[in-house]
Tab-separated table of C-alpha atoms and ligand atoms in Angstrom:
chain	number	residue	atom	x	y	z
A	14	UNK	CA	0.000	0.000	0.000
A	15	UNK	CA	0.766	3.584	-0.919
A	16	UNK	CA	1.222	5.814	2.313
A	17	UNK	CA	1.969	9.624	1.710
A	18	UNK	CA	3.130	11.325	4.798
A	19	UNK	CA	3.136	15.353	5.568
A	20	UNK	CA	5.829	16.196	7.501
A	21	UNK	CA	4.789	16.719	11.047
A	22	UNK	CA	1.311	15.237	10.635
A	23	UNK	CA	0.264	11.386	11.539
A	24	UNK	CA	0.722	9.816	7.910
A	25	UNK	CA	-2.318	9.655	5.990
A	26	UNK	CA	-3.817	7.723	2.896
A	27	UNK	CA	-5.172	9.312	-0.125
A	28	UNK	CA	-8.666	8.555	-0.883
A	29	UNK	CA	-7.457	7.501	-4.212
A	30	UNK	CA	-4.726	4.962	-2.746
A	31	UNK	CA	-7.336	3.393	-0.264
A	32	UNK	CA	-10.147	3.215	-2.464
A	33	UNK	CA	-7.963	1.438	-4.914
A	34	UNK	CA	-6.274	-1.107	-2.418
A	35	UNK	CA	-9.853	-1.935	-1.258
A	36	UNK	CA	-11.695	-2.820	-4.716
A	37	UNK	CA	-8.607	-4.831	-5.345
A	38	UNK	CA	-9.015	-6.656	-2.226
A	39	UNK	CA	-12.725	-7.753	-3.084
A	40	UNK	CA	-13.686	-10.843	-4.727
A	41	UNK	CA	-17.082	-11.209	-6.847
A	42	UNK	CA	-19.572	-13.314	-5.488
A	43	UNK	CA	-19.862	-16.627	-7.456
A	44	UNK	CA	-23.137	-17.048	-10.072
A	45	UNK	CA	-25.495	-19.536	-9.246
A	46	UNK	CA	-28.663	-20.261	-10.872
A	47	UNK	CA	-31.411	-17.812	-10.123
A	48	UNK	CA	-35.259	-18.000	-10.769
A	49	UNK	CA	-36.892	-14.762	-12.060
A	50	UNK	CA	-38.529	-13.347	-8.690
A	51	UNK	CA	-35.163	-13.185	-7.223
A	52	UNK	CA	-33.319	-12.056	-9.914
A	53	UNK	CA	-33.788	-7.916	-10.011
A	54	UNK	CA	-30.126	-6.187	-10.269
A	55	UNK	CA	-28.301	-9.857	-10.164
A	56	UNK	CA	-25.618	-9.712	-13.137
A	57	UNK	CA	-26.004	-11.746	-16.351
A	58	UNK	CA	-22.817	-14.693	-16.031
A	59	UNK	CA	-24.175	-16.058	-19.004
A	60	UNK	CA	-25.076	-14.989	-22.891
A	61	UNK	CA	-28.590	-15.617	-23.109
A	62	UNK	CA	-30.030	-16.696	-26.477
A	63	UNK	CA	-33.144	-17.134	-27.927
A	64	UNK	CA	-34.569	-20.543	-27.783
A	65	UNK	CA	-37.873	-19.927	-29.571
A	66	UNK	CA	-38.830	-17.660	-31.693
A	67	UNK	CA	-40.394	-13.723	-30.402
A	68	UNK	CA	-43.060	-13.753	-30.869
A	69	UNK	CA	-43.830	-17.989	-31.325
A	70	UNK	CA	-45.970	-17.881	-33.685
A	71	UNK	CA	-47.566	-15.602	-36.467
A	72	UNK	CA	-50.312	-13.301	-34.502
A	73	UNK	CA	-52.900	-10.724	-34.979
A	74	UNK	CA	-51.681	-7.195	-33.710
A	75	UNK	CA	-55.379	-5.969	-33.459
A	76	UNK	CA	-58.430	-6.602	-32.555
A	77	UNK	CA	-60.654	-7.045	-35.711
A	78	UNK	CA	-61.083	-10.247	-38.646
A	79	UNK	CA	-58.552	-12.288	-40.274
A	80	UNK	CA	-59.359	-12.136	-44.022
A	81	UNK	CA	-57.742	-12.853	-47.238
A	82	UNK	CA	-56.664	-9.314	-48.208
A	83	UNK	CA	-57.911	-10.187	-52.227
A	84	UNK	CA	-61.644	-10.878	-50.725
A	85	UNK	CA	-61.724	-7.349	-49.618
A	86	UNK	CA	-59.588	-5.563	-51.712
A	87	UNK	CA	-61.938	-3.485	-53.464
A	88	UNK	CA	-63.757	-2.381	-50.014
A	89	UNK	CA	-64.449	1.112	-49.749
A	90	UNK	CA	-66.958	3.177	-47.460
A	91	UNK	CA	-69.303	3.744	-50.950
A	92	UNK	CA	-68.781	-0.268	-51.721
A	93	UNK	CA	-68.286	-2.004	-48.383
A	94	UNK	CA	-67.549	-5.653	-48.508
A	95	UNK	CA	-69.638	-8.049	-46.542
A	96	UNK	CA	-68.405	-11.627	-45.597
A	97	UNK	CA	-69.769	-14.136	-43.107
A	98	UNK	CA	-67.978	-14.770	-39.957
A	99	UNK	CA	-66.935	-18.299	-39.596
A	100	UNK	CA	-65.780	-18.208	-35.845
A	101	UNK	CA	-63.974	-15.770	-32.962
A	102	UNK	CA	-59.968	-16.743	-31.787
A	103	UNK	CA	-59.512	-15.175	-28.521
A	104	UNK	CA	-56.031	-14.936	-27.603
A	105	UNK	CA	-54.797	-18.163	-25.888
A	106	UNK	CA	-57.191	-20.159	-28.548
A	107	UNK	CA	-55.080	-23.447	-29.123
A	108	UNK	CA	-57.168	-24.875	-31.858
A	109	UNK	CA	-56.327	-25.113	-35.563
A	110	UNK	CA	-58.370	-22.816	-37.343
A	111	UNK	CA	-58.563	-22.600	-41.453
A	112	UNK	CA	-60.080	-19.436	-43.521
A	113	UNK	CA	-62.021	-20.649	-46.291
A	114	UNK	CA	-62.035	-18.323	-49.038
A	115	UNK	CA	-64.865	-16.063	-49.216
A	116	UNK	CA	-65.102	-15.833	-45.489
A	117	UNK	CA	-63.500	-14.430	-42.591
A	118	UNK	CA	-62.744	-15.042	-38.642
A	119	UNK	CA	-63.260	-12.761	-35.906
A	120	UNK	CA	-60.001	-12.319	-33.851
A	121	UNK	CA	-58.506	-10.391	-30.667
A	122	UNK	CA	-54.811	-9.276	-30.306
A	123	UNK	CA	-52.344	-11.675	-29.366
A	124	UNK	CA	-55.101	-14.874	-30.998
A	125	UNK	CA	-52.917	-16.997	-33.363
A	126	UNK	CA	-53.871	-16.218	-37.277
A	127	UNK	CA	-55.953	-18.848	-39.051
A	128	UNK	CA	-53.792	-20.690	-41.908
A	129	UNK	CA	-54.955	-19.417	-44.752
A	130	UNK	CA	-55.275	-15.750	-43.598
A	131	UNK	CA	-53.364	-12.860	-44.781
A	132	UNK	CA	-54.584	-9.403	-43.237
A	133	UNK	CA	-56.602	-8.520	-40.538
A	134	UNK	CA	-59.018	-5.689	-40.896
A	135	UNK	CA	-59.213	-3.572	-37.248
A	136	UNK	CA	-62.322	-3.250	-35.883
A	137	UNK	CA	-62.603	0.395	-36.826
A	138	UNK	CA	-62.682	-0.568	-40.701
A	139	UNK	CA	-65.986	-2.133	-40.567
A	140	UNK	CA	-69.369	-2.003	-39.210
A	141	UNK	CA	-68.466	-3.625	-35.815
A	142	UNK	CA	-70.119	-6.977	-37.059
A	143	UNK	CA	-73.611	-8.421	-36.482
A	144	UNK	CA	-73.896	-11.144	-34.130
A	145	UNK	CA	-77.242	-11.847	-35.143
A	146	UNK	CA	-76.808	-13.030	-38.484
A	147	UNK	CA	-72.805	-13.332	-38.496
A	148	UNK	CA	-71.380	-11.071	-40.556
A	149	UNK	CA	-69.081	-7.690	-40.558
A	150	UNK	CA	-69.191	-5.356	-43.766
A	151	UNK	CA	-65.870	-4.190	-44.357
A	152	UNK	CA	-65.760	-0.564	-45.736
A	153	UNK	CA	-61.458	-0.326	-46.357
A	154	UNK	CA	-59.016	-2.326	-47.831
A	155	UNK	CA	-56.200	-3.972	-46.042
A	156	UNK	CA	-53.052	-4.741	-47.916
A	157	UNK	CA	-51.588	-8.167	-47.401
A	158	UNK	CA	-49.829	-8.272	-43.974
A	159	UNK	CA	-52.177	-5.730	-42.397
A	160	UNK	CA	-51.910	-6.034	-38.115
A	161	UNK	CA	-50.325	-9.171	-37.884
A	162	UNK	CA	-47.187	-9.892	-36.070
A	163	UNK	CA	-44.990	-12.317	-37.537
A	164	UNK	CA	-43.484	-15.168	-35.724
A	165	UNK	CA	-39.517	-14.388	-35.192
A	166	UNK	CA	-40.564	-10.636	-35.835
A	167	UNK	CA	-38.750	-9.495	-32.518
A	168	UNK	CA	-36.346	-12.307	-31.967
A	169	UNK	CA	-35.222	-15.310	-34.097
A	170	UNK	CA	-34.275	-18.588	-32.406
A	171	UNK	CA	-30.124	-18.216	-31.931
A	172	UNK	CA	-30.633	-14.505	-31.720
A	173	UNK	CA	-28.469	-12.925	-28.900
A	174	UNK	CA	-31.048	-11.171	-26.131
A	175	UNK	CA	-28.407	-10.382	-23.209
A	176	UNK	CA	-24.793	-10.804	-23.265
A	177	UNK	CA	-23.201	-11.838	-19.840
A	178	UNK	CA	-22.239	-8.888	-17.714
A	179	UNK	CA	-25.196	-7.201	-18.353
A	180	UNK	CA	-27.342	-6.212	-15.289
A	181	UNK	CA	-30.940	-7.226	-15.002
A	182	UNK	CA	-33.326	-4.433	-14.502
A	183	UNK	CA	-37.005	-4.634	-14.936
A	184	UNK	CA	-37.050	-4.642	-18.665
A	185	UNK	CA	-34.133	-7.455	-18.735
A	186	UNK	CA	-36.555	-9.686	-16.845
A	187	UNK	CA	-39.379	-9.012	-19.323
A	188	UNK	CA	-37.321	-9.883	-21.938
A	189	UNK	CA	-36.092	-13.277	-20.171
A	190	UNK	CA	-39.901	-14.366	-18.957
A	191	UNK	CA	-40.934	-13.560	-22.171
A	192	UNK	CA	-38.098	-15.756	-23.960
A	193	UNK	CA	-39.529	-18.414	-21.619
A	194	UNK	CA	-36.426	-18.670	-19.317
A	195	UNK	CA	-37.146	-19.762	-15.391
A	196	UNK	CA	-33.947	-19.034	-14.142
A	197	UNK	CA	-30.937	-17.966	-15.199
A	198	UNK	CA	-27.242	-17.797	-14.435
A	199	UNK	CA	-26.010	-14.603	-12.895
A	200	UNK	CA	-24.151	-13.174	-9.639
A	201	UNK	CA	-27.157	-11.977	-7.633
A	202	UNK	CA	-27.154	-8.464	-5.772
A	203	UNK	CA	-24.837	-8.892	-3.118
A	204	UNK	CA	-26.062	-9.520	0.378
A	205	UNK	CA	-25.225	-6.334	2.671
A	206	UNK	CA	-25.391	-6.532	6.870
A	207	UNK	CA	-24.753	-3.042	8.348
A	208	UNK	CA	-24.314	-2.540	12.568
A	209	UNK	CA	-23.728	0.127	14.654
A	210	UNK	CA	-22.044	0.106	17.976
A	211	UNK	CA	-21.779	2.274	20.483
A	212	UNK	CA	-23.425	1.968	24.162
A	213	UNK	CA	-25.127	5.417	24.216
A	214	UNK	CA	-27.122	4.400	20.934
A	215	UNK	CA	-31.222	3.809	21.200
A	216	UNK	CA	-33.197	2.721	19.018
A	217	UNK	CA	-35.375	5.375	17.368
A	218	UNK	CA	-39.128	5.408	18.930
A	219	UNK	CA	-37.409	4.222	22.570
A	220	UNK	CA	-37.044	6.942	25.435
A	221	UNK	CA	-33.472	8.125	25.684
A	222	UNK	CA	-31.870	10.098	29.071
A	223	UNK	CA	-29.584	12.727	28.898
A	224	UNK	CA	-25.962	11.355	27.823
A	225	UNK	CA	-27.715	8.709	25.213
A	226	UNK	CA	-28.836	9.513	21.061
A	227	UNK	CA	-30.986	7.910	18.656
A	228	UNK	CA	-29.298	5.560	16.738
A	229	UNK	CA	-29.393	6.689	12.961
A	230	UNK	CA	-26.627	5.307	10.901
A	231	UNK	CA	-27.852	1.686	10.684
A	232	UNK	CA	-30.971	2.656	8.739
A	233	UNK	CA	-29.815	5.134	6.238
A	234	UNK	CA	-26.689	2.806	5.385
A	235	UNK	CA	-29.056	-0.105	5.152
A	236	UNK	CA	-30.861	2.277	2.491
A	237	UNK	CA	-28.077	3.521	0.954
A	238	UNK	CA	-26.668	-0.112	0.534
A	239	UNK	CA	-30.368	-0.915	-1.534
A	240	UNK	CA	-29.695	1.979	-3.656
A	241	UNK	CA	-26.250	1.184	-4.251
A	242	UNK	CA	-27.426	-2.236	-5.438
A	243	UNK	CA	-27.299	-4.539	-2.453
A	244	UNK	CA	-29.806	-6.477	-0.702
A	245	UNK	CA	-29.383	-4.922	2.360
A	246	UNK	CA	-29.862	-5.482	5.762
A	247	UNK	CA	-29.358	-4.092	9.446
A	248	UNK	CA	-28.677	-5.484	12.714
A	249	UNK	CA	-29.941	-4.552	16.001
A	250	UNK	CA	-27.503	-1.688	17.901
A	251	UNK	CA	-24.439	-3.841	19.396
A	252	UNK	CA	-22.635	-2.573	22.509
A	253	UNK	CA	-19.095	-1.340	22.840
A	254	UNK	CA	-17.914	-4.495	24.121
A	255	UNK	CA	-15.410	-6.947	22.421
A	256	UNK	CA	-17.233	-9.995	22.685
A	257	UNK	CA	-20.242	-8.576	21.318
A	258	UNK	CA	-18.937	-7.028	18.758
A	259	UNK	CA	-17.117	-10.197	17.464
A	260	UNK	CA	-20.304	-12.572	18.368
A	261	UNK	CA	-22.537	-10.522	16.022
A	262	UNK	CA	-20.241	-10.087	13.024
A	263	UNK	CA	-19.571	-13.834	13.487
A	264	UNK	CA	-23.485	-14.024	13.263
A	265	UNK	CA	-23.969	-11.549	10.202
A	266	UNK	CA	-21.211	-13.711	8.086
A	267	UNK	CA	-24.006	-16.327	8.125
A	268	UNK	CA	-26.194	-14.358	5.928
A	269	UNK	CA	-23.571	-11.715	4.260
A	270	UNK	CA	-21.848	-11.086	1.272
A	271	UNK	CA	-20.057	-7.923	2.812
A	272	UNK	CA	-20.300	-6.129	6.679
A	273	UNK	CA	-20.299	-2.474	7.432
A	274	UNK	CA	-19.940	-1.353	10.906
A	275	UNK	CA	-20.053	2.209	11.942
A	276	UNK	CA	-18.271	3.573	15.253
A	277	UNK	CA	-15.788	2.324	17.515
A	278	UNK	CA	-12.816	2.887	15.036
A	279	UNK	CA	-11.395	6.504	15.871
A	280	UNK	CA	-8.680	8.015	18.299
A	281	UNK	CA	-10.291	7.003	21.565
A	282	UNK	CA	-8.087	3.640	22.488
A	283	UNK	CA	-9.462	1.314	24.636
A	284	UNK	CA	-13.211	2.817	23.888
A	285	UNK	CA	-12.870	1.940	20.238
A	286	UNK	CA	-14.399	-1.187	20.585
A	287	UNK	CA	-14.334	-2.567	17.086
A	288	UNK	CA	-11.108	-1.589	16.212
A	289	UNK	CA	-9.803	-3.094	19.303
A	290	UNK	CA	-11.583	-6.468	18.088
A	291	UNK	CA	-10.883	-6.427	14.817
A	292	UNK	CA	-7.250	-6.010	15.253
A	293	UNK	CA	-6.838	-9.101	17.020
A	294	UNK	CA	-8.213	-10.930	14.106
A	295	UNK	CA	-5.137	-9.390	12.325
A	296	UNK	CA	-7.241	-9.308	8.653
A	297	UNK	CA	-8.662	-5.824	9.417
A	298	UNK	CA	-5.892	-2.909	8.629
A	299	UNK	CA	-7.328	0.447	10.002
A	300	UNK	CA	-6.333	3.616	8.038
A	301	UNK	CA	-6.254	7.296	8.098
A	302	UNK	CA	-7.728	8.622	5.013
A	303	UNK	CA	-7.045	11.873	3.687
A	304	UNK	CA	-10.681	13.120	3.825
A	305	UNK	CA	-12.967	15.387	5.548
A	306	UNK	CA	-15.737	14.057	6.911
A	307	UNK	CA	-14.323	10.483	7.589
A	308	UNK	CA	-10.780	10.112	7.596
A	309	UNK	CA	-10.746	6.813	10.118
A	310	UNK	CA	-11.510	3.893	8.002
A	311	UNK	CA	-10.707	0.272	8.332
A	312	UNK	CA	-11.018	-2.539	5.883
A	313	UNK	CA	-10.532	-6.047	5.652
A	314	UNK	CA	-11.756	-9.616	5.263
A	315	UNK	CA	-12.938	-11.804	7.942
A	316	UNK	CA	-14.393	-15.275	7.805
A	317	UNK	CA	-13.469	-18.797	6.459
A	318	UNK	CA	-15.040	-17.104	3.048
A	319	UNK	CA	-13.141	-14.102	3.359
A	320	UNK	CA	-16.044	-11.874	3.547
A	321	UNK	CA	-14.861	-7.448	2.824
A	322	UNK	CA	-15.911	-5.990	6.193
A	323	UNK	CA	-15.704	-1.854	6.549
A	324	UNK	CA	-15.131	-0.184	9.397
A	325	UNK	CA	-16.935	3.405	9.146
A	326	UNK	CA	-16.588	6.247	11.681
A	327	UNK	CA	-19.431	7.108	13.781
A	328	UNK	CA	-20.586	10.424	12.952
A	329	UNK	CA	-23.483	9.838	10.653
A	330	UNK	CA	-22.197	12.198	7.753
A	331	UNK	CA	-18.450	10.709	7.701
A	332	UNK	CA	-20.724	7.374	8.149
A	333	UNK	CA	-22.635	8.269	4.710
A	334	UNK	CA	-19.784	10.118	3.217
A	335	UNK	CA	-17.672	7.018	3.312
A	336	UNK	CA	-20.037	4.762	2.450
A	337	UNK	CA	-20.337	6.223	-1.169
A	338	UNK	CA	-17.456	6.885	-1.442
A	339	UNK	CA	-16.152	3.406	-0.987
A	340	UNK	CA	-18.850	0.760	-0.163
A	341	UNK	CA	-21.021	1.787	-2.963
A	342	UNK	CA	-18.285	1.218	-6.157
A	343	UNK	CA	-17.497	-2.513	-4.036
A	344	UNK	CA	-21.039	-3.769	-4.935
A	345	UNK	CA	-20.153	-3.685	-8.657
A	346	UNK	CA	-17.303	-5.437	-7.910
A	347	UNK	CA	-18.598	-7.810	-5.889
A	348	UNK	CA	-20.736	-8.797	-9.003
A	349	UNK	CA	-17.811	-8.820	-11.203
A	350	UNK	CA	-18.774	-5.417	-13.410
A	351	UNK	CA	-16.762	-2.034	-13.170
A	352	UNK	CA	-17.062	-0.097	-10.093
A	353	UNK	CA	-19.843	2.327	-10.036
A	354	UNK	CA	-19.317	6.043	-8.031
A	355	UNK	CA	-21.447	8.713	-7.535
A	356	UNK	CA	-22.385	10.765	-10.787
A	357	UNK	CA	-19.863	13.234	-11.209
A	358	UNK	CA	-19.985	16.503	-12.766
A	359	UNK	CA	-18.458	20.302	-11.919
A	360	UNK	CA	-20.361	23.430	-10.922
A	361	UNK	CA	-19.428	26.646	-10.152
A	362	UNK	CA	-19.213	27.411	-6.269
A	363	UNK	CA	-22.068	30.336	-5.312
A	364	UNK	CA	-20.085	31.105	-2.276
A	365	UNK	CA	-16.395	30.407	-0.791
A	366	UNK	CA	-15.505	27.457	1.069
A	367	UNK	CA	-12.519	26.681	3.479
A	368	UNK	CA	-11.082	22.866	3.581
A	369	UNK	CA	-7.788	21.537	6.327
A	370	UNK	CA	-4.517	21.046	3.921
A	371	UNK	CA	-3.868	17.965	3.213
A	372	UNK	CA	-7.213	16.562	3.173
A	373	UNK	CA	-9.912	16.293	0.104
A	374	UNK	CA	-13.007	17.832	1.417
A	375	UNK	CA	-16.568	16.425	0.620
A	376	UNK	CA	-18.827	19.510	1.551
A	377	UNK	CA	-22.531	19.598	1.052
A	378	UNK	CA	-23.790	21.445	-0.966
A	379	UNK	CA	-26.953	22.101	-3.162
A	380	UNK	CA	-26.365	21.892	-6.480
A	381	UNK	CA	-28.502	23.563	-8.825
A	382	UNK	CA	-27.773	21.151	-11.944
A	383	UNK	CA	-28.977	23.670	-14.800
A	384	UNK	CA	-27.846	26.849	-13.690
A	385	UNK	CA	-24.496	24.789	-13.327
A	386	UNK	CA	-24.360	26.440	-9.533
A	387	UNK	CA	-23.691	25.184	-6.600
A	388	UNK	CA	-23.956	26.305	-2.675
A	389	UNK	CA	-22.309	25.149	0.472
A	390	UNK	CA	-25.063	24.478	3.102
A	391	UNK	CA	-24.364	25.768	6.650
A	392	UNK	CA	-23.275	23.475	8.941
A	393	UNK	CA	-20.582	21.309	7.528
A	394	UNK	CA	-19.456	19.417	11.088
A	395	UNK	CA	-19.529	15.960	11.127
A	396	UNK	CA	-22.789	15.322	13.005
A	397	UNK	CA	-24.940	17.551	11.219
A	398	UNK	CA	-27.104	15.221	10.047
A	399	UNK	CA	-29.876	17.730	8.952
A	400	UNK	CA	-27.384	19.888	7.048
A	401	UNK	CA	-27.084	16.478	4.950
A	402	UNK	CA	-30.597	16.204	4.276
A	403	UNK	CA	-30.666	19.509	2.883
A	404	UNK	CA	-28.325	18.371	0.459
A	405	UNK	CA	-28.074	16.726	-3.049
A	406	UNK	CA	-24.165	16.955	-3.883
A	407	UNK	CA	-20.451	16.808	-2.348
A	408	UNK	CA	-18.576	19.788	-3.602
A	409	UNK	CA	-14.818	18.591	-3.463
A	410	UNK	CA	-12.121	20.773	-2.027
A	411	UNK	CA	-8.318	19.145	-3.304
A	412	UNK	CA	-6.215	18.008	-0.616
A	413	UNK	CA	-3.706	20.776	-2.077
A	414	UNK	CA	-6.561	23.707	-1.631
A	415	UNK	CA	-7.397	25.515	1.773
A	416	UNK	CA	-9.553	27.884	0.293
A	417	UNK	CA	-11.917	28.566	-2.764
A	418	UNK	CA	-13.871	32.221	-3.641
A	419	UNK	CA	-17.128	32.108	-5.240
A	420	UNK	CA	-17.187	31.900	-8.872
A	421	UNK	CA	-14.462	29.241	-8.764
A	422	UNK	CA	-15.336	25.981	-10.448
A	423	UNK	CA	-15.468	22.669	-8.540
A	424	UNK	CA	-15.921	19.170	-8.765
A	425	UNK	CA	-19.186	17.723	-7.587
A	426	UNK	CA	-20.941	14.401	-6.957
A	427	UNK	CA	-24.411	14.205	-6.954
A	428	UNK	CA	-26.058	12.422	-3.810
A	429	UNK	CA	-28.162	9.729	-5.043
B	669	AMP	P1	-17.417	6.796	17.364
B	669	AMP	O1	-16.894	6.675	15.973
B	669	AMP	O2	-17.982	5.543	17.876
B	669	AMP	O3	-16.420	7.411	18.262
B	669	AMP	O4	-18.634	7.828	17.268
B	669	AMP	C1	-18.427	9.147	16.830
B	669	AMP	C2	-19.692	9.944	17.038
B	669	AMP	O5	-20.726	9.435	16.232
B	669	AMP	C3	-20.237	9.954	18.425
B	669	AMP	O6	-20.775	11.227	18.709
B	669	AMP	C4	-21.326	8.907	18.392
B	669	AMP	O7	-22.304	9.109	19.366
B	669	AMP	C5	-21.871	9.097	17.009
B	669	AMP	N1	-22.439	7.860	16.505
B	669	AMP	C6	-21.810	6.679	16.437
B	669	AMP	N2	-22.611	5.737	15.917
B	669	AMP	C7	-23.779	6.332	15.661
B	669	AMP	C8	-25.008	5.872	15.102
B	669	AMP	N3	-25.171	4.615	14.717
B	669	AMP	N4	-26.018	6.759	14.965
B	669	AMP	C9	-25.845	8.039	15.346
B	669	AMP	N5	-24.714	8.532	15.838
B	669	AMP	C10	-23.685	7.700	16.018
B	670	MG	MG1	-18.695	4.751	19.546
């Protein structure tokens, strides 16, 4: 690993170095075979092809009668064309059905065409039909091929309809269900566990005394993590105590693909309960990034499987801040695609902004994406929760930059 140091300072990472030496460190969770319901934002390990062809078999595209197009070929609204209706194909109709010249067949979208048919005339070409003595006068012309759908028209059998590596989204799954595929073989969204620690943490809705705070970070990482692609899930608070600590990650590997922790990893020795823990296991190396918020991080694998397990600082901002900045690119990884950040783009600051040397600042800020502006919001300390939620984008401050005026353009990522 890359370590720059600044003379007379602790040495410090870049965020650049660490985020790089963690991806590397992350394997991608194996394929397996996956059936359609649980297969939203897996990745594609496999080229899927067309077994049949799209659609199956030559169809009507409206709702209206299958003719011979020469029968009615010289309808007009002055001449209309009457012909007796031999019978109705609803969609789903599996019997064989034959035109006979001279006649026609009343059929709904989606109902196979009769052999012997070449057009369908919609609905709104003729006279609606009469039921009573079965038969529809046709007042306009269709040319051969009218409304229907041929067999193969979307996708031949052997065509290519996903290539591996592509992520499934809803349309993806249409496409597979409707190429009649049950399952398929892809690495599915990988499995998240986030816990906090930290003894003066309550549970939200709970009374708390003087000294203790509502526990927070647990359920915006656990919603961050299912926006970032992971199928997320959060643990109940866990005390600042070494056992503990170690009994539930031991517990969460059970069910994980990856662990996030937040607290328990800064300056305060003996108090920093999961750092003290993790250490012992010896796979965990703890780290002082060069950021503001968030600069303790720690990362490692623990497990037989070698599960990625990141240690985030407390304070709910450096907490959230760190997650995207290095949690959310692993889940791409961890399904074998290219690492996904926050979208990027620059703006131009609407007031100056201050950042420590040496460190790369991530300030909120709001970013007003067509005026190409964007604002610090007050209150840029690391518990200022509220100050987050009024914002939609990190303006970055260089590590090399103490200051910026207004007017000066910056890099910004948008806050999903
Ligand atoms: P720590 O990193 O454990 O020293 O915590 C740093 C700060 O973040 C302290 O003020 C904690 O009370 C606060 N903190 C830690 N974990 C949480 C959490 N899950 N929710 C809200 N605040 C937290
Ligand atoms: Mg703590």
């Amino acid at each position: 690993m890359t370590v720059s140091g600044h003379t007379g300072q602790a040495a410090m990472q870049s965020v650049d170095s660490y985020l790089s030496e963690v991806l590397a460190a992350i394997r991608p969770v194996p394929p397996r075979q996956l059936g359609l319901d649980e297969a939203a934002g897996a990745v594609l390990a496999e080229d899927v092809t067309a077994a049949w062809a799209l659609p199956p078999f030559d169809n009507s595209g409206m709702d209206g009668y299958a003719v011979l197009a020469a029968d009615v070929a010289a309808a007009t609204p002055e001449r209309p064309v009457t012909l007796p209706v031999q019978d109705e194909v609803p969609a789903g109709d599996t019997r064989r059905h034959d035109l006979v010249q001279g006649t026609c067949l009343r059929i709904m979208t989606g109902a196979p065409l009769p052999s012997g048919a070449d057009a369908v005339v919609p609905v709104e070409w003729t006279d609606g039909g009469d039921a009573g003595n079965g038969h529809v006068t046709i007042t306009r012309a269709p040319e051969p091929g009218n409304a229907i759908r041929r067999a193969g028209g979307d996708a031949a059998p052997g065509d290519l309809l996903l290539t591996a590596g592509t992520r499934l989204g809803p349309v993806q799954i249409g496409l597979l269900a409707a190429a009649g595929r049950g399952t398929v073989t892809a690495r599915p969204r990988p499995r998240l566990t986030v816990m906090s620690t930290g003894n003066e943490l309550i549970e939200p809705g709970q009374p708390v005394t003087p000294g203790q705070i509502w526990e927070s970070n647990s359920r915006m990482l656990a919603r961050a993590a299912a926006q970032a692609g992971y199928d997320a899930a959060r643990r109940p608070i866990v005390p600042d105590d070494k056992q503990a600590v170690l009994a539930a990650i031991e517990e969460a590997l059970a069910s994980a693909d990856t662990l996030v922790t937040t607290g328990g990893v800064s300056m305060g020795g003996e108090h920093d309960i999961v750092k003290a823990a993790l250490q012992d296991l010896g796979t965990v190396a703890f780290r002082k990034v060069a950021m503001q918020p968030g600069m303790p991080q720690g990362f490692g694998l623990v497990g037989r499987g070698g599960t990625p397990i990141f240690t985030l600082p407390g304070n709910p901002v450096s907490a959230y801040v760190s997650f995207q900045l290095f949690v959310r690119p692993a889940a791409s990884v961890l399904q074998a695609t290219d690492p996904e950040g926050l979208a990027a783009t620059s703006a131009v600051l609407g007031a100056p902004v201050r950042s420590p040397s040496g460190r790369r600042s991530f300030l909120r800020g709001i970013l007003d994406a067509a005026a190409g502006e964007v604002a610090p919001v007050p209150g840029q300390q690391s518990h200022q929760l509220a100050s987050l939620a009024r914002a939609n984008a990190l303006i970055i401050v260089p590590e090399a930059v103490t200051e910026l005026p207004g007017g000066a353009e910056v890099d910004v990522l948008v806050l999903p």
